[in-house]
């Protein structure tokens, strides 16, 4: 089956709006887990605008499914990741002024450093994913670093209109095929919803999607478990394409 990682950052965004204890991030994670999510994803940002260090520590302790830590490849967060020992780290770009991640990581521009970072994580038993735009240069560079996965940034597809939608899907499909041929496992994420997910899920070879904002937004109306299950139902219809 195409697996689902649920990003629960925006549960923490709501909590941090009042700097209180609610909504509880651990309860959210366990509800997603019970609903069938295969992984919980959180982004420990340098500015700590939503997820906090203690959140990551507690999640590691209580989750029965995998913990995927999105992070910038900076020394402070790298050290925390080595301490926490998540199943996977997903290396992402990070801009202090951004509302959300605005694009893929420029792996090609820092292959030597990211190869070293990846090697150190592998020595610690942690798998590594590169969050990249569906660009052949970035796919090739990710393979060169020794990464286990690439997560293709689907934001341009999610925001596309009319004929541009097909063009963006073609980019994703081409990048996915190139990555698979390079021995990488391919994930996807950013801006995916119940409505636009099917076209991505139908591309052969997709391993996993990570979805956050649309699930948390939908949960306001139907509850978190139902919101997760709606996405799982979409994925189950396309899993025979993997």
Coordinates of C-alpha atoms in Angstrom, one line a residue:
X1 CA 0.0 0.0 0.0
X2 CA 1.0 3.6 -0.6
X3 CA 1.7 4.7 3.0
X4 CA 0.6 7.9 4.7
X5 CA 2.6 10.1 7.0
X6 CA 0.5 12.7 8.8
X7 CA 2.2 16.0 9.5
X8 CA 0.8 17.3 12.8
X9 CA 2.7 20.6 12.9
X10 CA -0.5 22.7 12.7
X11 CA -1.9 21.1 15.8
X12 CA 1.1 22.7 17.5
X13 CA 0.5 25.9 15.6
X14 CA -2.9 26.2 17.2
X15 CA -1.5 25.3 20.6
X16 CA 1.3 27.9 20.3
X17 CA -1.2 30.6 19.4
X18 CA -1.9 30.9 23.1
X19 CA 1.2 29.2 24.4
X20 CA -0.9 26.7 26.3
X21 CA -1.3 23.0 26.5
X22 CA -4.1 22.5 24.1
X23 CA -4.6 21.0 21.6
X24 CA -2.3 18.2 22.8
X25 CA 0.2 17.1 20.2
X26 CA 0.5 13.6 21.7
X27 CA -3.3 13.0 21.6
X28 CA -3.3 14.2 18.0
X29 CA -0.5 11.8 17.0
X30 CA -2.1 8.8 18.7
X31 CA -5.5 9.6 17.0
X32 CA -3.7 9.6 13.7
X33 CA -2.0 6.4 14.6
X34 CA -5.2 4.7 15.6
X35 CA -6.9 5.9 12.4
X36 CA -4.3 4.0 10.3
X37 CA -1.5 6.4 9.6
X38 CA 1.8 4.7 8.9
X39 CA 4.0 7.5 10.1
X40 CA 3.9 10.8 12.1
X41 CA 5.8 13.7 10.6
X42 CA 6.8 16.8 12.5
X43 CA 9.1 19.7 11.5
X44 CA 11.3 20.9 14.3
X45 CA 12.1 24.4 13.0
X46 CA 15.0 26.5 14.1
X47 CA 12.5 29.3 15.1
X48 CA 10.4 26.7 17.1
X49 CA 7.2 28.4 15.8
X50 CA 5.1 25.3 16.3
X51 CA 6.8 21.9 17.2
X52 CA 9.0 22.1 20.3
X53 CA 11.9 20.0 21.4
X54 CA 9.8 18.3 24.1
X55 CA 7.1 17.4 21.5
X56 CA 9.7 15.4 19.5
X57 CA 11.0 13.7 22.6
X58 CA 7.5 12.6 23.8
X59 CA 6.5 11.4 20.3
X60 CA 9.6 9.2 20.1
X61 CA 8.6 7.6 23.4
X62 CA 4.9 7.0 22.7
X63 CA 4.5 6.3 19.0
X64 CA 4.0 2.8 17.7
X65 CA 4.4 3.9 14.1
X66 CA 7.5 5.6 12.6
X67 CA 8.5 9.1 13.5
X68 CA 9.7 11.3 10.6
X69 CA 11.6 14.4 11.6
X70 CA 11.6 17.2 9.0
X71 CA 14.6 19.5 9.6
X72 CA 17.1 21.9 8.2
X73 CA 20.6 20.4 7.9
X74 CA 22.1 22.7 10.6
X75 CA 24.3 21.6 13.4
X76 CA 21.8 22.4 16.2
X77 CA 18.9 20.3 14.7
X78 CA 21.3 17.6 13.5
X79 CA 22.5 17.1 17.1
X80 CA 18.9 16.9 18.3
X81 CA 18.0 14.3 15.7
X82 CA 20.9 12.1 16.7
X83 CA 19.7 12.4 20.3
X84 CA 16.0 11.6 19.5
X85 CA 16.7 8.9 17.0
X86 CA 13.7 9.2 14.7
X87 CA 13.1 6.5 12.1
X88 CA 13.7 9.0 9.3
X89 CA 15.0 12.5 8.9
X90 CA 13.7 14.5 5.9
X91 CA 16.1 17.3 5.1
X92 CA 14.2 20.5 4.0
X93 CA 15.1 24.1 3.2
X94 CA 14.2 26.6 5.8
X95 CA 13.6 30.4 5.6
X96 CA 12.8 32.3 8.8
X97 CA 10.2 34.5 7.0
X98 CA 8.3 31.7 5.2
X99 CA 4.7 30.7 6.0
X100 CA 5.4 27.2 5.0
X101 CA 8.2 25.4 3.1
X102 CA 8.4 27.2 -0.2
X103 CA 10.3 24.7 -2.4
X104 CA 12.7 21.8 -2.5
X105 CA 16.1 21.6 -1.0
X106 CA 19.0 22.5 -3.2
X107 CA 20.9 19.2 -2.9
X108 CA 22.9 19.8 -6.0
X109 CA 24.4 22.9 -4.5
X110 CA 25.7 21.2 -1.3
X111 CA 26.4 17.6 -2.2
X112 CA 29.6 17.2 -0.2
X113 CA 28.0 18.5 3.0
X114 CA 24.8 16.5 2.6
X115 CA 26.7 13.4 1.8
X116 CA 28.6 13.8 5.1
X117 CA 25.3 14.5 7.0
X118 CA 23.7 11.4 5.4
X119 CA 26.6 9.2 6.3
X120 CA 26.5 10.2 9.9
X121 CA 22.8 9.5 10.1
X122 CA 23.2 6.1 8.6
X123 CA 25.9 5.3 11.1
X124 CA 23.3 6.1 13.8
X125 CA 20.7 3.8 12.1
X126 CA 18.6 6.7 10.9
X127 CA 17.3 6.8 7.3
X128 CA 17.5 10.0 5.2
X129 CA 15.1 11.6 2.8
X130 CA 15.8 14.7 0.7
X131 CA 12.8 17.0 0.1
X132 CA 13.4 18.2 -3.5
X133 CA 11.6 19.7 -6.4
X134 CA 10.8 17.2 -9.2
X135 CA 14.0 18.2 -11.0
X136 CA 16.4 15.8 -12.6
X137 CA 19.5 17.6 -11.3
X138 CA 18.2 17.4 -7.7
X139 CA 17.2 13.7 -8.1
X140 CA 20.7 12.8 -9.3
X141 CA 22.4 14.8 -6.5
X142 CA 20.2 13.1 -3.9
X143 CA 21.3 9.7 -5.2
X144 CA 24.9 10.9 -5.0
X145 CA 24.5 11.8 -1.3
X146 CA 23.5 8.2 -0.5
X147 CA 20.0 9.2 0.7
X148 CA 17.5 6.4 1.1
X149 CA 14.5 8.5 -0.1
X150 CA 13.5 11.6 -2.0
X151 CA 10.3 13.3 -1.2
X152 CA 9.1 15.2 -4.2
X153 CA 7.7 18.6 -3.5
X154 CA 4.2 18.7 -5.0
X155 CA 3.4 22.3 -4.2
X156 CA 3.7 23.5 -7.8
X157 CA 1.3 20.8 -8.9
X158 CA -1.1 21.6 -6.1
X159 CA -1.2 25.3 -7.0
X160 CA -1.3 24.8 -10.8
X161 CA -4.3 25.5 -13.0
X162 CA -5.7 24.2 -16.3
X163 CA -3.0 22.9 -18.6
X164 CA -0.2 23.5 -16.1
X165 CA -1.6 20.7 -14.0
X166 CA -0.7 18.1 -16.6
X167 CA 2.7 19.7 -17.1
X168 CA 3.4 19.5 -13.3
X169 CA 2.2 15.9 -13.2
X170 CA 4.6 15.0 -16.0
X171 CA 7.5 16.6 -14.1
X172 CA 6.6 14.5 -11.0
X173 CA 6.3 11.3 -13.1
X174 CA 9.6 11.9 -14.8
X175 CA 11.4 12.7 -11.5
X176 CA 9.8 9.6 -9.9
X177 CA 11.0 7.3 -12.7
X178 CA 14.5 8.8 -12.6
X179 CA 14.7 8.4 -8.8
X180 CA 13.5 4.8 -8.9
X181 CA 16.1 4.1 -11.6
X182 CA 18.8 5.5 -9.3
X183 CA 17.8 3.2 -6.5
X184 CA 15.9 5.8 -4.4
X185 CA 12.6 5.2 -2.7
X186 CA 10.1 7.9 -3.7
X187 CA 7.7 9.8 -1.5
X188 CA 5.7 13.0 -2.2
X189 CA 4.2 15.8 -0.3
X190 CA 3.1 19.4 0.0
X191 CA -0.3 20.8 -0.8
X192 CA -1.9 17.4 -1.3
X193 CA -5.6 17.0 -0.6
X194 CA -8.4 14.4 -1.2
X195 CA -9.1 16.1 -4.5
X196 CA -5.7 16.4 -6.0
X197 CA -4.1 13.3 -4.5
X198 CA -5.5 10.7 -6.9
X199 CA -3.5 11.9 -9.9
X200 CA -0.2 11.7 -7.9
X201 CA -1.1 8.4 -6.3
X202 CA -1.7 6.9 -9.8
X203 CA 1.9 7.4 -10.8
X204 CA 3.6 4.0 -10.6
X205 CA 6.3 3.6 -7.9
X206 CA 5.0 6.0 -5.2
X207 CA 5.9 4.7 -1.8
X208 CA 4.4 7.3 0.6
X209 CA 2.8 10.7 0.9
X210 CA 3.2 13.1 3.8
X211 CA 0.1 15.3 4.3
X212 CA -0.5 17.9 7.0
X213 CA -2.4 21.1 6.4
X214 CA -5.4 19.6 4.5
X215 CA -5.8 16.8 7.1
X216 CA -5.8 19.2 10.0
X217 CA -8.1 21.6 8.2
X218 CA -10.5 18.9 7.4
X219 CA -10.4 17.6 11.0
X220 CA -12.0 20.9 12.1
X221 CA -15.2 19.7 10.4
X222 CA -15.1 15.8 10.6
X223 CA -12.6 15.0 13.3
X224 CA -9.0 13.9 13.0
X225 CA -9.6 10.2 12.6
X226 CA -12.1 10.6 9.8
X227 CA -9.8 13.1 8.0
X228 CA -7.0 10.6 8.1
X229 CA -9.2 7.8 6.9
X230 CA -10.4 9.8 4.0
X231 CA -6.9 10.1 2.7
X232 CA -6.2 6.4 3.3
X233 CA -9.3 5.5 1.3
X234 CA -7.8 7.5 -1.7
X235 CA -4.5 5.8 -1.3
X236 CA -6.0 2.3 -1.1
X237 CA -7.6 2.7 -4.5
X238 CA -4.2 3.3 -6.1
X239 CA -1.9 1.1 -4.1
X240 CA -1.9 -1.7 -6.7
X241 CA 0.1 0.7 -9.0
X242 CA 3.1 0.6 -6.7

